[in-house]
Short mmCIF file of C-alpha atoms in Angstrom, two decimals:
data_model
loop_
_atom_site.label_atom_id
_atom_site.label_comp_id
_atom_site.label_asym_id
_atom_site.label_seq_id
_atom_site.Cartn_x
_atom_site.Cartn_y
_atom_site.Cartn_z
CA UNK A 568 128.42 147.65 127.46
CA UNK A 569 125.45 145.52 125.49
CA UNK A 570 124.00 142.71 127.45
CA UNK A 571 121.12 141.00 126.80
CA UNK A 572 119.18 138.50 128.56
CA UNK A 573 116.34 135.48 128.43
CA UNK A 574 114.45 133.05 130.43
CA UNK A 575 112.19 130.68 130.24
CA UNK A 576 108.89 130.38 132.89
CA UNK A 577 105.61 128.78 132.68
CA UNK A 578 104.04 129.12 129.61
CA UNK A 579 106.14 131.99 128.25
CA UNK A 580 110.07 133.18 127.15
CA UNK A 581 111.15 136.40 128.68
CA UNK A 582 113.77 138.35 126.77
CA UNK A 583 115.81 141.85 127.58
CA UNK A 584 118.01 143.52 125.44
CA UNK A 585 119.99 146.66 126.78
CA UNK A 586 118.82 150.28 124.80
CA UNK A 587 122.56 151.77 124.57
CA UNK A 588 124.19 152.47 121.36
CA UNK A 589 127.47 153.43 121.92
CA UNK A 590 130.54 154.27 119.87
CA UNK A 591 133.93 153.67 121.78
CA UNK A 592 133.39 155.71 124.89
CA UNK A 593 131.25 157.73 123.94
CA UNK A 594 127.07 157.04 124.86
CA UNK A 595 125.13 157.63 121.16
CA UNK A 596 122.00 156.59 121.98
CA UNK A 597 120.09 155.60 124.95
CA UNK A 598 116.84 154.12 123.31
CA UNK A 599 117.91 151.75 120.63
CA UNK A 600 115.31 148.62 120.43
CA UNK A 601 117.83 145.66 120.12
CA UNK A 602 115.03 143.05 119.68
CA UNK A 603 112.77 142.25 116.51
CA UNK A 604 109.63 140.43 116.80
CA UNK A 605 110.32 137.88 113.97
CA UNK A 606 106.76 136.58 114.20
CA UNK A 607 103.50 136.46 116.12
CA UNK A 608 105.69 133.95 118.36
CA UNK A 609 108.75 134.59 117.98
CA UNK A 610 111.35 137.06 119.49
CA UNK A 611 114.95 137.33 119.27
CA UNK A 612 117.63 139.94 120.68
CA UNK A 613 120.71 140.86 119.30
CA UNK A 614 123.97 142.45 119.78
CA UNK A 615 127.39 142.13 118.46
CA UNK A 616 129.15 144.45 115.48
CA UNK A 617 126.97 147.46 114.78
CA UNK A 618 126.25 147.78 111.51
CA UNK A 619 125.79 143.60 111.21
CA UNK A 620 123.58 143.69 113.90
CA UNK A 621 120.63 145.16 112.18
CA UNK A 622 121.55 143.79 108.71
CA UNK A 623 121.42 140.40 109.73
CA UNK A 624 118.53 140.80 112.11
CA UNK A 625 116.32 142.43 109.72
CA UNK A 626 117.30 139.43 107.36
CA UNK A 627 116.16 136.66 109.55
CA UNK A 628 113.21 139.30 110.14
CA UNK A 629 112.27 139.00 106.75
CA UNK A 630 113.07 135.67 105.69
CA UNK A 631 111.55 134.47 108.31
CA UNK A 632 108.12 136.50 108.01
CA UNK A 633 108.15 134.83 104.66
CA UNK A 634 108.04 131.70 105.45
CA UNK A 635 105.03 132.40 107.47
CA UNK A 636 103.61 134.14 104.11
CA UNK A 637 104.46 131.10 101.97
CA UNK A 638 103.09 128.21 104.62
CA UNK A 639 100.36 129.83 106.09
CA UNK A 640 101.83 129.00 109.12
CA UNK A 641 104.22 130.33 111.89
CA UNK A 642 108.41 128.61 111.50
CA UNK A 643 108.54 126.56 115.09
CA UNK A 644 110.94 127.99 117.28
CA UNK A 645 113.16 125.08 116.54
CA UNK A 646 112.82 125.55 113.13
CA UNK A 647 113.51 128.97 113.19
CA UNK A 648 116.38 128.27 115.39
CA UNK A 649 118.27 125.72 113.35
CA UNK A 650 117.99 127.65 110.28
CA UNK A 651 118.94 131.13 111.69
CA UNK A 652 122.40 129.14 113.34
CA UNK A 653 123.11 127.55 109.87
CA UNK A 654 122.45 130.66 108.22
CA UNK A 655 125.04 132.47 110.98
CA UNK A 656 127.26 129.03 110.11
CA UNK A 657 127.61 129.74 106.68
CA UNK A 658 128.09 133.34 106.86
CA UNK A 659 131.07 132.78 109.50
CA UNK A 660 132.60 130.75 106.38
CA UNK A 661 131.78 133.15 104.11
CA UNK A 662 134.41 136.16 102.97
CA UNK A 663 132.52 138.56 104.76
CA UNK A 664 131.07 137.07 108.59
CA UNK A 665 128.56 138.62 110.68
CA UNK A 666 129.84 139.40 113.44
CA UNK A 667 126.03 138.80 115.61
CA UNK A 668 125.50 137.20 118.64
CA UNK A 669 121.32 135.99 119.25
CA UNK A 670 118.88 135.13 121.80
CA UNK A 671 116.11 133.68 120.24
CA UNK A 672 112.81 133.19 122.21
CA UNK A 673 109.52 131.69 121.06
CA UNK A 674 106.22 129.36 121.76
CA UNK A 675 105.25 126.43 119.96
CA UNK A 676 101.77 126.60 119.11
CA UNK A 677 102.02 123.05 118.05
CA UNK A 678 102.84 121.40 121.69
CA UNK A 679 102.16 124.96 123.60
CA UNK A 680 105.53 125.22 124.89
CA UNK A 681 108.01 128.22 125.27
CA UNK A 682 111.89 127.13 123.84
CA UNK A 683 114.63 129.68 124.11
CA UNK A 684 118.18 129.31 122.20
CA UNK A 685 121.58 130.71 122.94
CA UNK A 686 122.96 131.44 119.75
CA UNK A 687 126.29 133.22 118.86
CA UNK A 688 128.22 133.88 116.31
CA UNK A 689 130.41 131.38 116.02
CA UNK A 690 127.01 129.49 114.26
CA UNK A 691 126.51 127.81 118.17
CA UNK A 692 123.41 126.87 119.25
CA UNK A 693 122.27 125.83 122.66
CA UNK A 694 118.59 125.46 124.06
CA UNK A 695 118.54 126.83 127.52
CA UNK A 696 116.31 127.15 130.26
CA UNK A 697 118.08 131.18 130.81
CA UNK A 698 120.81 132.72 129.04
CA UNK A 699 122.59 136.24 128.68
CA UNK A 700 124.99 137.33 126.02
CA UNK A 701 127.70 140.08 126.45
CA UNK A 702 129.56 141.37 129.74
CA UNK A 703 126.14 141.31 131.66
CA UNK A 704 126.68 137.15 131.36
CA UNK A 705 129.51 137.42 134.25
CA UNK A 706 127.10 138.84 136.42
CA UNK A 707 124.11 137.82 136.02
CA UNK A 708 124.48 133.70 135.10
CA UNK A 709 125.02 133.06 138.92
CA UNK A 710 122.08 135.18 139.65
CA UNK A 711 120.04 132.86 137.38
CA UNK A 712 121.40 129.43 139.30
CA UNK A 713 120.17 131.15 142.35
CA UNK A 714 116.49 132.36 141.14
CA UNK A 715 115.49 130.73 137.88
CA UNK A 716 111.81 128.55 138.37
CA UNK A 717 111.01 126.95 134.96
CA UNK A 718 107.30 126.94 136.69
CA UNK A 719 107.18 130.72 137.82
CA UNK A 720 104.40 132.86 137.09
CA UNK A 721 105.14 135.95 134.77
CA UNK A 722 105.41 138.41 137.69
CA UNK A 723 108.03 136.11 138.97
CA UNK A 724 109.42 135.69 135.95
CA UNK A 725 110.05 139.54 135.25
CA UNK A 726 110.76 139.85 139.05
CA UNK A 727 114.06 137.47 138.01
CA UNK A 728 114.75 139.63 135.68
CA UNK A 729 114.88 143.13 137.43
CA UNK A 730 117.31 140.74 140.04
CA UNK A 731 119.92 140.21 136.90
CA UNK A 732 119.62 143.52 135.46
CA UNK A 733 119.84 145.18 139.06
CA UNK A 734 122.86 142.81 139.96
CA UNK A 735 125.17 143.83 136.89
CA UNK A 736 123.92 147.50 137.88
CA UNK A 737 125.53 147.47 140.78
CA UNK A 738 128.75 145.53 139.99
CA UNK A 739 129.28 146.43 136.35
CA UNK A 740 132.11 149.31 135.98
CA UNK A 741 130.08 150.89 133.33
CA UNK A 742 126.54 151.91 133.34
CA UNK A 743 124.21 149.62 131.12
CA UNK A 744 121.38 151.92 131.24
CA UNK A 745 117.26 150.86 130.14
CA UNK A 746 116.40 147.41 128.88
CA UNK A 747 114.10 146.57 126.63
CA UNK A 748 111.39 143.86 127.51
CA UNK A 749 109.66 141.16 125.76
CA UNK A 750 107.42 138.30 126.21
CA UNK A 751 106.62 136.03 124.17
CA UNK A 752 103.35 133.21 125.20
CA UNK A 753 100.36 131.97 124.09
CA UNK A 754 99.33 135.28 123.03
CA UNK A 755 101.76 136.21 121.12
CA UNK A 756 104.67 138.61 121.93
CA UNK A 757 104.13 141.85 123.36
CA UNK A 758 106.50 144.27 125.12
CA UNK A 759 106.13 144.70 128.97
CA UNK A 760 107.29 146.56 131.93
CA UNK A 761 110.00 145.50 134.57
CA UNK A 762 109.06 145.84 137.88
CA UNK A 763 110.65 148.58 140.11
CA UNK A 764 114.13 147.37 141.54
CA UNK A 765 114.31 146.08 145.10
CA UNK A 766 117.22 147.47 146.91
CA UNK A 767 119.53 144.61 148.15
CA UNK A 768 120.51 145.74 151.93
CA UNK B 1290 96.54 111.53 82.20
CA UNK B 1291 96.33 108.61 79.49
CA UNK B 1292 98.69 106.40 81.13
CA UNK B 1293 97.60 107.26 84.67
CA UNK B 1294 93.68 106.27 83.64
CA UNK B 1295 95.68 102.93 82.99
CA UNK B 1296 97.97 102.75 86.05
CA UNK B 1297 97.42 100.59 88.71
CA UNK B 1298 94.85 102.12 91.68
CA UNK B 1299 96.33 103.56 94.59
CA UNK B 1300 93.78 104.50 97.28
CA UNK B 1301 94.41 105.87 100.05
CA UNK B 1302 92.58 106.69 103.66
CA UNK B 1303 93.05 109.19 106.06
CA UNK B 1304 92.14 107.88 109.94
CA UNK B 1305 92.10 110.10 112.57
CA UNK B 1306 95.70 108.41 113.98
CA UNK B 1307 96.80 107.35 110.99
CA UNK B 1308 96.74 106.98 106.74
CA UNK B 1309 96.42 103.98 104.67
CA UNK B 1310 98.21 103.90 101.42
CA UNK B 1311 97.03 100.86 99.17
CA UNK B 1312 98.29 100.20 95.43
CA UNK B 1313 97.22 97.62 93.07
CA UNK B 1314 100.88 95.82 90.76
CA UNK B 1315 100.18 95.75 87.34
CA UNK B 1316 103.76 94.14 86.19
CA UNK B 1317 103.64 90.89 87.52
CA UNK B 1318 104.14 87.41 86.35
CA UNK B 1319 105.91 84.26 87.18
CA UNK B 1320 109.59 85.08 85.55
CA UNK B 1321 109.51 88.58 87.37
CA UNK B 1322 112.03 88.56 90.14
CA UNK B 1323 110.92 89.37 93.30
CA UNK B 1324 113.81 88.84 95.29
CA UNK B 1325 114.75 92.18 96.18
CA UNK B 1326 111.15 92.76 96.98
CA UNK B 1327 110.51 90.31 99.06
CA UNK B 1328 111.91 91.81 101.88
CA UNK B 1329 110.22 94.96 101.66
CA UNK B 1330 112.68 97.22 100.65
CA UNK B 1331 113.86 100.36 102.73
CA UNK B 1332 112.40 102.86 100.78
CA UNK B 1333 109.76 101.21 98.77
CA UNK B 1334 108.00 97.81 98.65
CA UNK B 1335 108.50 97.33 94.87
CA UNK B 1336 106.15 99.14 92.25
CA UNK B 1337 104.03 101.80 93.51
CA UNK B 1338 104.86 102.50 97.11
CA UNK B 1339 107.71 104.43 98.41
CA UNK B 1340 109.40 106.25 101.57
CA UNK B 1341 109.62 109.83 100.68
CA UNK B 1342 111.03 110.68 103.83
CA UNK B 1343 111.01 109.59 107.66
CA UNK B 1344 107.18 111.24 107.85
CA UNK B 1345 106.01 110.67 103.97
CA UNK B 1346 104.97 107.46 102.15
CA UNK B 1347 104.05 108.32 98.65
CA UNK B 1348 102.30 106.24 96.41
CA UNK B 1349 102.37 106.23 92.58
CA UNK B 1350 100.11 105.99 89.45
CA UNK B 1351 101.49 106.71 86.00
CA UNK B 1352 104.45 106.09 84.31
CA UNK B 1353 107.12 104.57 86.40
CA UNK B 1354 110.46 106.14 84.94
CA UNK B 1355 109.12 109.79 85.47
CA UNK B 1356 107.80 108.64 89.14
CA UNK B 1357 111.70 107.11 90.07
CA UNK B 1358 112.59 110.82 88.84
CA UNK B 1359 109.95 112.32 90.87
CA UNK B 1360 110.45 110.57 93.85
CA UNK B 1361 114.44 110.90 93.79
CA UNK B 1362 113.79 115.01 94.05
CA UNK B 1363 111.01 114.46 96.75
CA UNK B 1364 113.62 112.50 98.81
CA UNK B 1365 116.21 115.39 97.85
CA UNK B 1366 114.20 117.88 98.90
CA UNK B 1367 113.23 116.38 101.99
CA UNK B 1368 116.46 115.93 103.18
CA UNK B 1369 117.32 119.87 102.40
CA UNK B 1370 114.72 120.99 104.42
CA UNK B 1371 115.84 119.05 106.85
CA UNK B 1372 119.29 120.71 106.35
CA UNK B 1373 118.09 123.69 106.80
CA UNK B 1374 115.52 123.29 109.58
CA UNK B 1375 116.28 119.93 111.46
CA UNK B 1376 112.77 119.23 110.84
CA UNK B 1377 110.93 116.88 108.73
CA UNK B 1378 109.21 118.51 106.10
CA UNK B 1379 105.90 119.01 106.55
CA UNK B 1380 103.90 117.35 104.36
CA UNK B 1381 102.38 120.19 102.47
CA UNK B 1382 105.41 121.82 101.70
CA UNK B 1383 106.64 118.36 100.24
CA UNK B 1384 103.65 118.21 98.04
CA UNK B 1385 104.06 121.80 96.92
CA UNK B 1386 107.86 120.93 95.94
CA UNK B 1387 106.91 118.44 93.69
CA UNK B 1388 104.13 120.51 92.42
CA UNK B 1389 106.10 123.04 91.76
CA UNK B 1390 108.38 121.43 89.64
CA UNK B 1391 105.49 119.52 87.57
CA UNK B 1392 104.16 122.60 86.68
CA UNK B 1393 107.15 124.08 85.21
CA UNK B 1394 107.18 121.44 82.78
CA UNK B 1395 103.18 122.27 81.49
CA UNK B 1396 104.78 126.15 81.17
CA UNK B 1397 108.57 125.87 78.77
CA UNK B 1398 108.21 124.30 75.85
CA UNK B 1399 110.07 121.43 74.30
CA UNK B 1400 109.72 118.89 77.21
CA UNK B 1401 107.00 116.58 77.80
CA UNK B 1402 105.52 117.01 81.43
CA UNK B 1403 105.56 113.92 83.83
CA UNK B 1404 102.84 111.79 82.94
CA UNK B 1405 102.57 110.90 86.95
CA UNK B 1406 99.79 111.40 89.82
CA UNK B 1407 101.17 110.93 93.60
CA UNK B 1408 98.95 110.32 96.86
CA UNK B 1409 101.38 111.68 99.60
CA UNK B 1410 100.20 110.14 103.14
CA UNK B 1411 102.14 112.10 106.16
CA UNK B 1412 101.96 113.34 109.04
CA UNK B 1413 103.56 117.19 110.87
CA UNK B 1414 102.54 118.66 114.09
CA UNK B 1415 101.42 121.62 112.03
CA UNK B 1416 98.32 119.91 110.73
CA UNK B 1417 98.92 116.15 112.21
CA UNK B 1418 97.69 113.34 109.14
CA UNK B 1419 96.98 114.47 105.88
CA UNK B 1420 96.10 112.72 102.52
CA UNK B 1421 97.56 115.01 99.58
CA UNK B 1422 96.64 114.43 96.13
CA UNK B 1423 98.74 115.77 93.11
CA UNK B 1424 98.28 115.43 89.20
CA UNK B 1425 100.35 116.02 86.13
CA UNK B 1426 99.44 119.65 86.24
CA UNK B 1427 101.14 120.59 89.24
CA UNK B 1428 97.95 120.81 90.89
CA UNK B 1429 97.49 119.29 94.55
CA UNK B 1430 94.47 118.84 96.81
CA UNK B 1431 94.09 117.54 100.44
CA UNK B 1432 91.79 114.49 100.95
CA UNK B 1433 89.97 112.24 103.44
CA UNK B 1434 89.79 109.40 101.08
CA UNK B 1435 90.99 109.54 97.99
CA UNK B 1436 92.14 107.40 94.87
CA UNK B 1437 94.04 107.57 91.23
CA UNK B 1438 94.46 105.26 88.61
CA UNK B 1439 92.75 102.63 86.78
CA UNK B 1440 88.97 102.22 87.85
CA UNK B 1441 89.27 105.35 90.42
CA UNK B 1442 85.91 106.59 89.60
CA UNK B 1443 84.27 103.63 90.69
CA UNK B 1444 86.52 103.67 93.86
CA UNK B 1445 85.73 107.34 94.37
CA UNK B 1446 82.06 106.33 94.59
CA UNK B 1447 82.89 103.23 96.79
CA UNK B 1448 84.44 105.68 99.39
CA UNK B 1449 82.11 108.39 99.40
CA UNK B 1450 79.88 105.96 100.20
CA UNK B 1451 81.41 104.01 102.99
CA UNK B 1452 83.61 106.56 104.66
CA UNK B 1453 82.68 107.91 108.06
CA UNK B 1454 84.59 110.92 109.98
CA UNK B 1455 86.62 109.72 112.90
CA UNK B 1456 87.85 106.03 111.39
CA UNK B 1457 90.88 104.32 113.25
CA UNK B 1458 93.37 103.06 111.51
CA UNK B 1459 92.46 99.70 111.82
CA UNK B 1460 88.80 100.54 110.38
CA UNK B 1461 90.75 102.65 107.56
CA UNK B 1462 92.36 99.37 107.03
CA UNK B 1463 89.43 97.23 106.30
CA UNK B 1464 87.61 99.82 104.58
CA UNK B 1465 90.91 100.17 102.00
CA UNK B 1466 91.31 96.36 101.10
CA UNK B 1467 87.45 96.06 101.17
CA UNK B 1468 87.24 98.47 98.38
CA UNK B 1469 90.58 97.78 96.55
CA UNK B 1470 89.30 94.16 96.52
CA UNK B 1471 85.98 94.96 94.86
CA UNK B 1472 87.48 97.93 92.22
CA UNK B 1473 90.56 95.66 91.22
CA UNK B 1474 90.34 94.13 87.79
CA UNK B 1475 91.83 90.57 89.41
CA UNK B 1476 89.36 88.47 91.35
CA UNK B 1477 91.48 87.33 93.57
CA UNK B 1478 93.94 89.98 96.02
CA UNK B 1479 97.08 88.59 96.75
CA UNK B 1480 100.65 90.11 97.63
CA UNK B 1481 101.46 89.26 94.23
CA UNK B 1482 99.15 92.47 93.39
CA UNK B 1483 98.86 94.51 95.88
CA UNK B 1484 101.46 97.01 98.13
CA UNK B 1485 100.08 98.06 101.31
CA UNK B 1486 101.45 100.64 103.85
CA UNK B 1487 100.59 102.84 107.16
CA UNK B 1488 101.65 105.77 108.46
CA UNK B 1489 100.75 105.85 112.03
CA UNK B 1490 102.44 107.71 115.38
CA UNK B 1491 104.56 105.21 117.36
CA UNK B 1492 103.17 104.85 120.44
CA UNK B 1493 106.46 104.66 122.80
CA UNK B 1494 107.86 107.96 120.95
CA UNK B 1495 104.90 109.66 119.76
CA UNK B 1496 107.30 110.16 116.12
CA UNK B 1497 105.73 109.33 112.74
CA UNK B 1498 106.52 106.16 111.74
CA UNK B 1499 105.89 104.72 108.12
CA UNK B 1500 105.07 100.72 107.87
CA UNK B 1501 105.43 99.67 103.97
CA UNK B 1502 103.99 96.00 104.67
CA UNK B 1503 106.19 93.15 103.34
CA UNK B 1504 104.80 90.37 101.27
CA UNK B 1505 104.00 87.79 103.86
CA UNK B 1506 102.62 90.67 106.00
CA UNK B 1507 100.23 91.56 103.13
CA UNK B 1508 98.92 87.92 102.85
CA UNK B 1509 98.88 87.94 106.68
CA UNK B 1510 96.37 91.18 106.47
CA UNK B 1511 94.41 90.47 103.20
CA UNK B 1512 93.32 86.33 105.60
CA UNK B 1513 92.94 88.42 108.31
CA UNK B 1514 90.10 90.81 106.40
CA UNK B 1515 88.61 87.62 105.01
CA UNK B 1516 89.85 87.65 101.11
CA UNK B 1517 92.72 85.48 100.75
CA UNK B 1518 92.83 83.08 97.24
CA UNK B 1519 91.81 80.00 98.94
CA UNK B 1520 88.11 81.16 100.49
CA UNK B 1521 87.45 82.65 96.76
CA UNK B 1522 88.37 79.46 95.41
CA UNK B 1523 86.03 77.93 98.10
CA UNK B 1524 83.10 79.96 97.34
CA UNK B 1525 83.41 79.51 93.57
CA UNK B 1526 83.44 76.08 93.82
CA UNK B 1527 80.40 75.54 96.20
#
C-alpha cells in the first residue's frame, strides 16, 4: 500500500516516500524512487494513479527546473506550491484529471526557512508542520501528535520518522516495505539514511 | 527615442531600504483639471507615475497613449503571476514582460514600436530594491540611480556625482528633488510639476508598500527640502 510521509524540523523538511510498485496484489517492484528533486531546494513525493504519477511529476519536474533556467533563480517553495495545486486544479477540471496526490518539501533561501505542503488531488493545499498521504496516514498522524518537535535536530528528526514508518509496520495488514529518504536544508537536498528501528516492548 | 528626449524627466534612486521615483509634468496649465488628481489617485498620481502592482511603481517618459497601453499589460501581467504563484511578481520578471513585448514590435513589420522608456522601482525578497531601466528597444538595465527624459544627461552627471553607496531613503529623497530641482527647465518646483513617490518596506509588516505622494504632500516635501515658490521668489528679489 503507498504511503508517504513529511516533516518539518529545524532548519530542514524531511520527506519519505514508500519504494513498492505494485499491481493489484501482486508486488512489481520493490525499489521504485517515488520522489523527484524538483530543484536544488525543493523536494516533493508522490503517489496516486500509476501511470499519472510520473507524468505529472516529471511535468512539475520540468516546468519547474525552467523557471529556475529563465530567472536565474530557485521558484520559493510557496511559489512552487501554489502553482503546482493550481496546475493539479485545473487538470481535475480538465477532461482527462490526474489522479496525483503530493508532498511537497522545500527551504526558502530568501528567509532560510523549511515550508512543507500537503497537496492532493483534489487541487488542496495545506502548509503543515508533518503530513502523510495514503493508508500509512491512519497510522502514523497520531504518531506525529505524539513526537513531532518543529525545533529537533536532524537525527531527531529522522529518528521521528523510523517511529511512523515502524508504527504502520507493525499495524498495517500489508507490508509497506523500504522508504525512500530525503532532506531538504540549507544545503540543498540530498538523500539520507533512516536510522535502525527501535523495537517497541 | 525623439519624443522621450522631449518627455518630462523621471529620476529615480535606489536607497538601501527603499527607491525614489521622481517625474517632472509637462501638461499643465490653469484650465487643466486636476480634480481627479488631487487626491492622488489609486494607481497613479496623474501623468507620469503609476502603481504597477502592490510591489512596483513605474514611472514614465515618452508618449503617454502607448505608456496607458503599456502599463495596462504590466498590471495584467502582474496580476497573472500572481494567479499562478500567489506571489507578487518580482520585479525583474515584470520588467522582462514588458520588454518582451516592446521588442516584438522592433522585429514584425507594419507596426510602429512604443515610443516609451519606463523606470520600474520595486522591491522582491529575491533581490530586495531594485531600480530597472527599460527603452523602446526592449532592452532593460538595473540601476542605482538612474534617469530618462528631457535633460537626463545632465541629470546622469548630477548623480554620478552626488550619489554615495548605502543612502537611506530619506537621503535618496533630498538627493532626488535636489537634482530634479536644478535639471528641470522651470525655476520654480511645485506640485503643479512634479509627481513624487517611494517604495519603502512597512515597518509593522515588513511588506512592500508603494507611497505615490499627493499634491499637498509634495508641497509639504519640496518646503521641507528648502525649494518651495515663495523662498525663490525671496531670493530673486533681494
Amino acid at each position: 500500500m503507498e504511503c508517504s510521509f513529511a516533516l518539518v524540523g529545524k532548519g530542514y523538511v524531511l520527506v519519505a516516500a514508500d519504494t513498492t510498485a505494485a499491481r493489484s496484489i501482486v508486488k512489481m517492484k520493490s525499489d521504485e524512487d517515488k520522489t523527484k528533486v524538483l530543484s536544488p531546494h525543493l523536494v516533493m513525493t508522490y503517489s496516486g494513479e500509476p501511470g499519472d504519477t510520473v507524468q505529472f511529476a516529471e511535468y512539475i519536474e520540468r516546468n519547474i527546473r525552467l523557471q529556475h533556467m529563465r530567472n536565474n533563480h530557485e521558484l520559493r517553495p510557496q511559489s512552487s506550491a501554489a502553482w503546482i495545486r493550481r496546475t493539479l486544479a485545473d487538470s481535475l477540471r480538465s477532461r482527462h484529471p490526474y489522479s496525483v496526490n503530493l508532498l511537497l518539501g522545500g527551504y526558502d533561501e530568501a528567509t532560510s526557512t523549511p515550508h512543507l505542503y500537503w497537496i492532493d488531488y483534489l487541487g488542496t493545499i495545506a502548509s503543515v508542520p508533518y503530513a502523510a498521504h495514503g493508508y500509512g496516514s491512519y497510522f502514523a498522524l497520531s504518531t506525529l501528535d505524539r513526537y513531532h518537535n518543529p525545533a529537533a535536530s536532524l537525527e531527531e528528526g529522522l529518528r521521528t520518522l523510523r517511529r511512523c514508518i515502524d508504527e504502520v509496520a507493525n499495524r498495517m495488514a500489508i507490508g509497506v516495505g523500504k522508504f525512500k529518504v530525503r532532506v531538504v536544508d540549507k544545503d540543498g537536498a540530498r538523500e539520507v539514511e533512516l536510522p535502525p528501528s527501535v523495537s517497541v516492548a | 527615442m525623439e519624443a522621450i528626449s522631449h518627455a518630462g524627466t523621471v529620476m529615480g534612486v535606489l536607497a538601501k531600504d527603499g527607491v525614489v521615483l521622481a517625474a517632472e509634468k509637462k501638461v499643465t496649465g490653469k484650465l487643466l483639471d486636476l480634480s481627479i488628481a488631487k487626491e492622488g489617485g489609486y494607481g497613479g498620481s496623474g501623468e507620469k507615475i503609476f502603481l504597477l502592482n502592490n510591489n512596483v511603481v513605474a514611472g514614465v517618459a515618452g508618449l503617454t497613449a502607448d505608456a496607458n497601453s503599456l502599463i495596462n499589460y504590466a498590471r495584467q501581467a502582474a496580476q497573472r503571476h500572481l494567479f499562478s504563484f500567489n506571489e507578487d511578481i518580482p520585479v525583474e520578471q515584470l520588467a522582462q514582460r514588458l520588454c518582451d513585448l516592446k521588442q516584438g514590435y522592433t522585429q514584425y513589420g507594419g507596426l510602429r514600436p512604443f515610443g516609451v522608456s519606463l523606470l520600474y522601482a520595486g522591491y522582491d525578497p529575491h533581490y530586495q530594491f531594485q531600480l530597472y531601466h527599460s527603452d523602446p528597444s526592449g532592452n532593460y538595465s538595473g540601476w542605482k540611480a538612474t534617469c530618462i527624459g528631457a535633460n537626463n544627461g545632465t541629470a546622469q552627471s548630477l548623480l554620478k556625482q552626488e550619489y554615495k553607496d548605502g543612502l537611506s531613503t530619506e537621503e535618496a529623497i533630498a538627493l532626488t528633488i535636489k537634482i530634479m530641482s536644478k535639471t528641470m527647465d522651470s525655476t520654480t518646483l511645485s506640485s503643479e510639476k512634479l509627481e513624487f513617490s517611494t517604495l519603502t518596506l512597512d515597518p509593522t509588516t515588513k511588506q512592500p508598500l508603494a507611497k505615490i505622494y499627493k499634491p499637498a504632500e509634495i508641497d509639504a516635501l519640496l518646503a521641507k527640502h528648502g525649494i518651495e515658490k515663495k523662498e525663490d521668489d525671496v531670493a530673486m528679489a533681494s
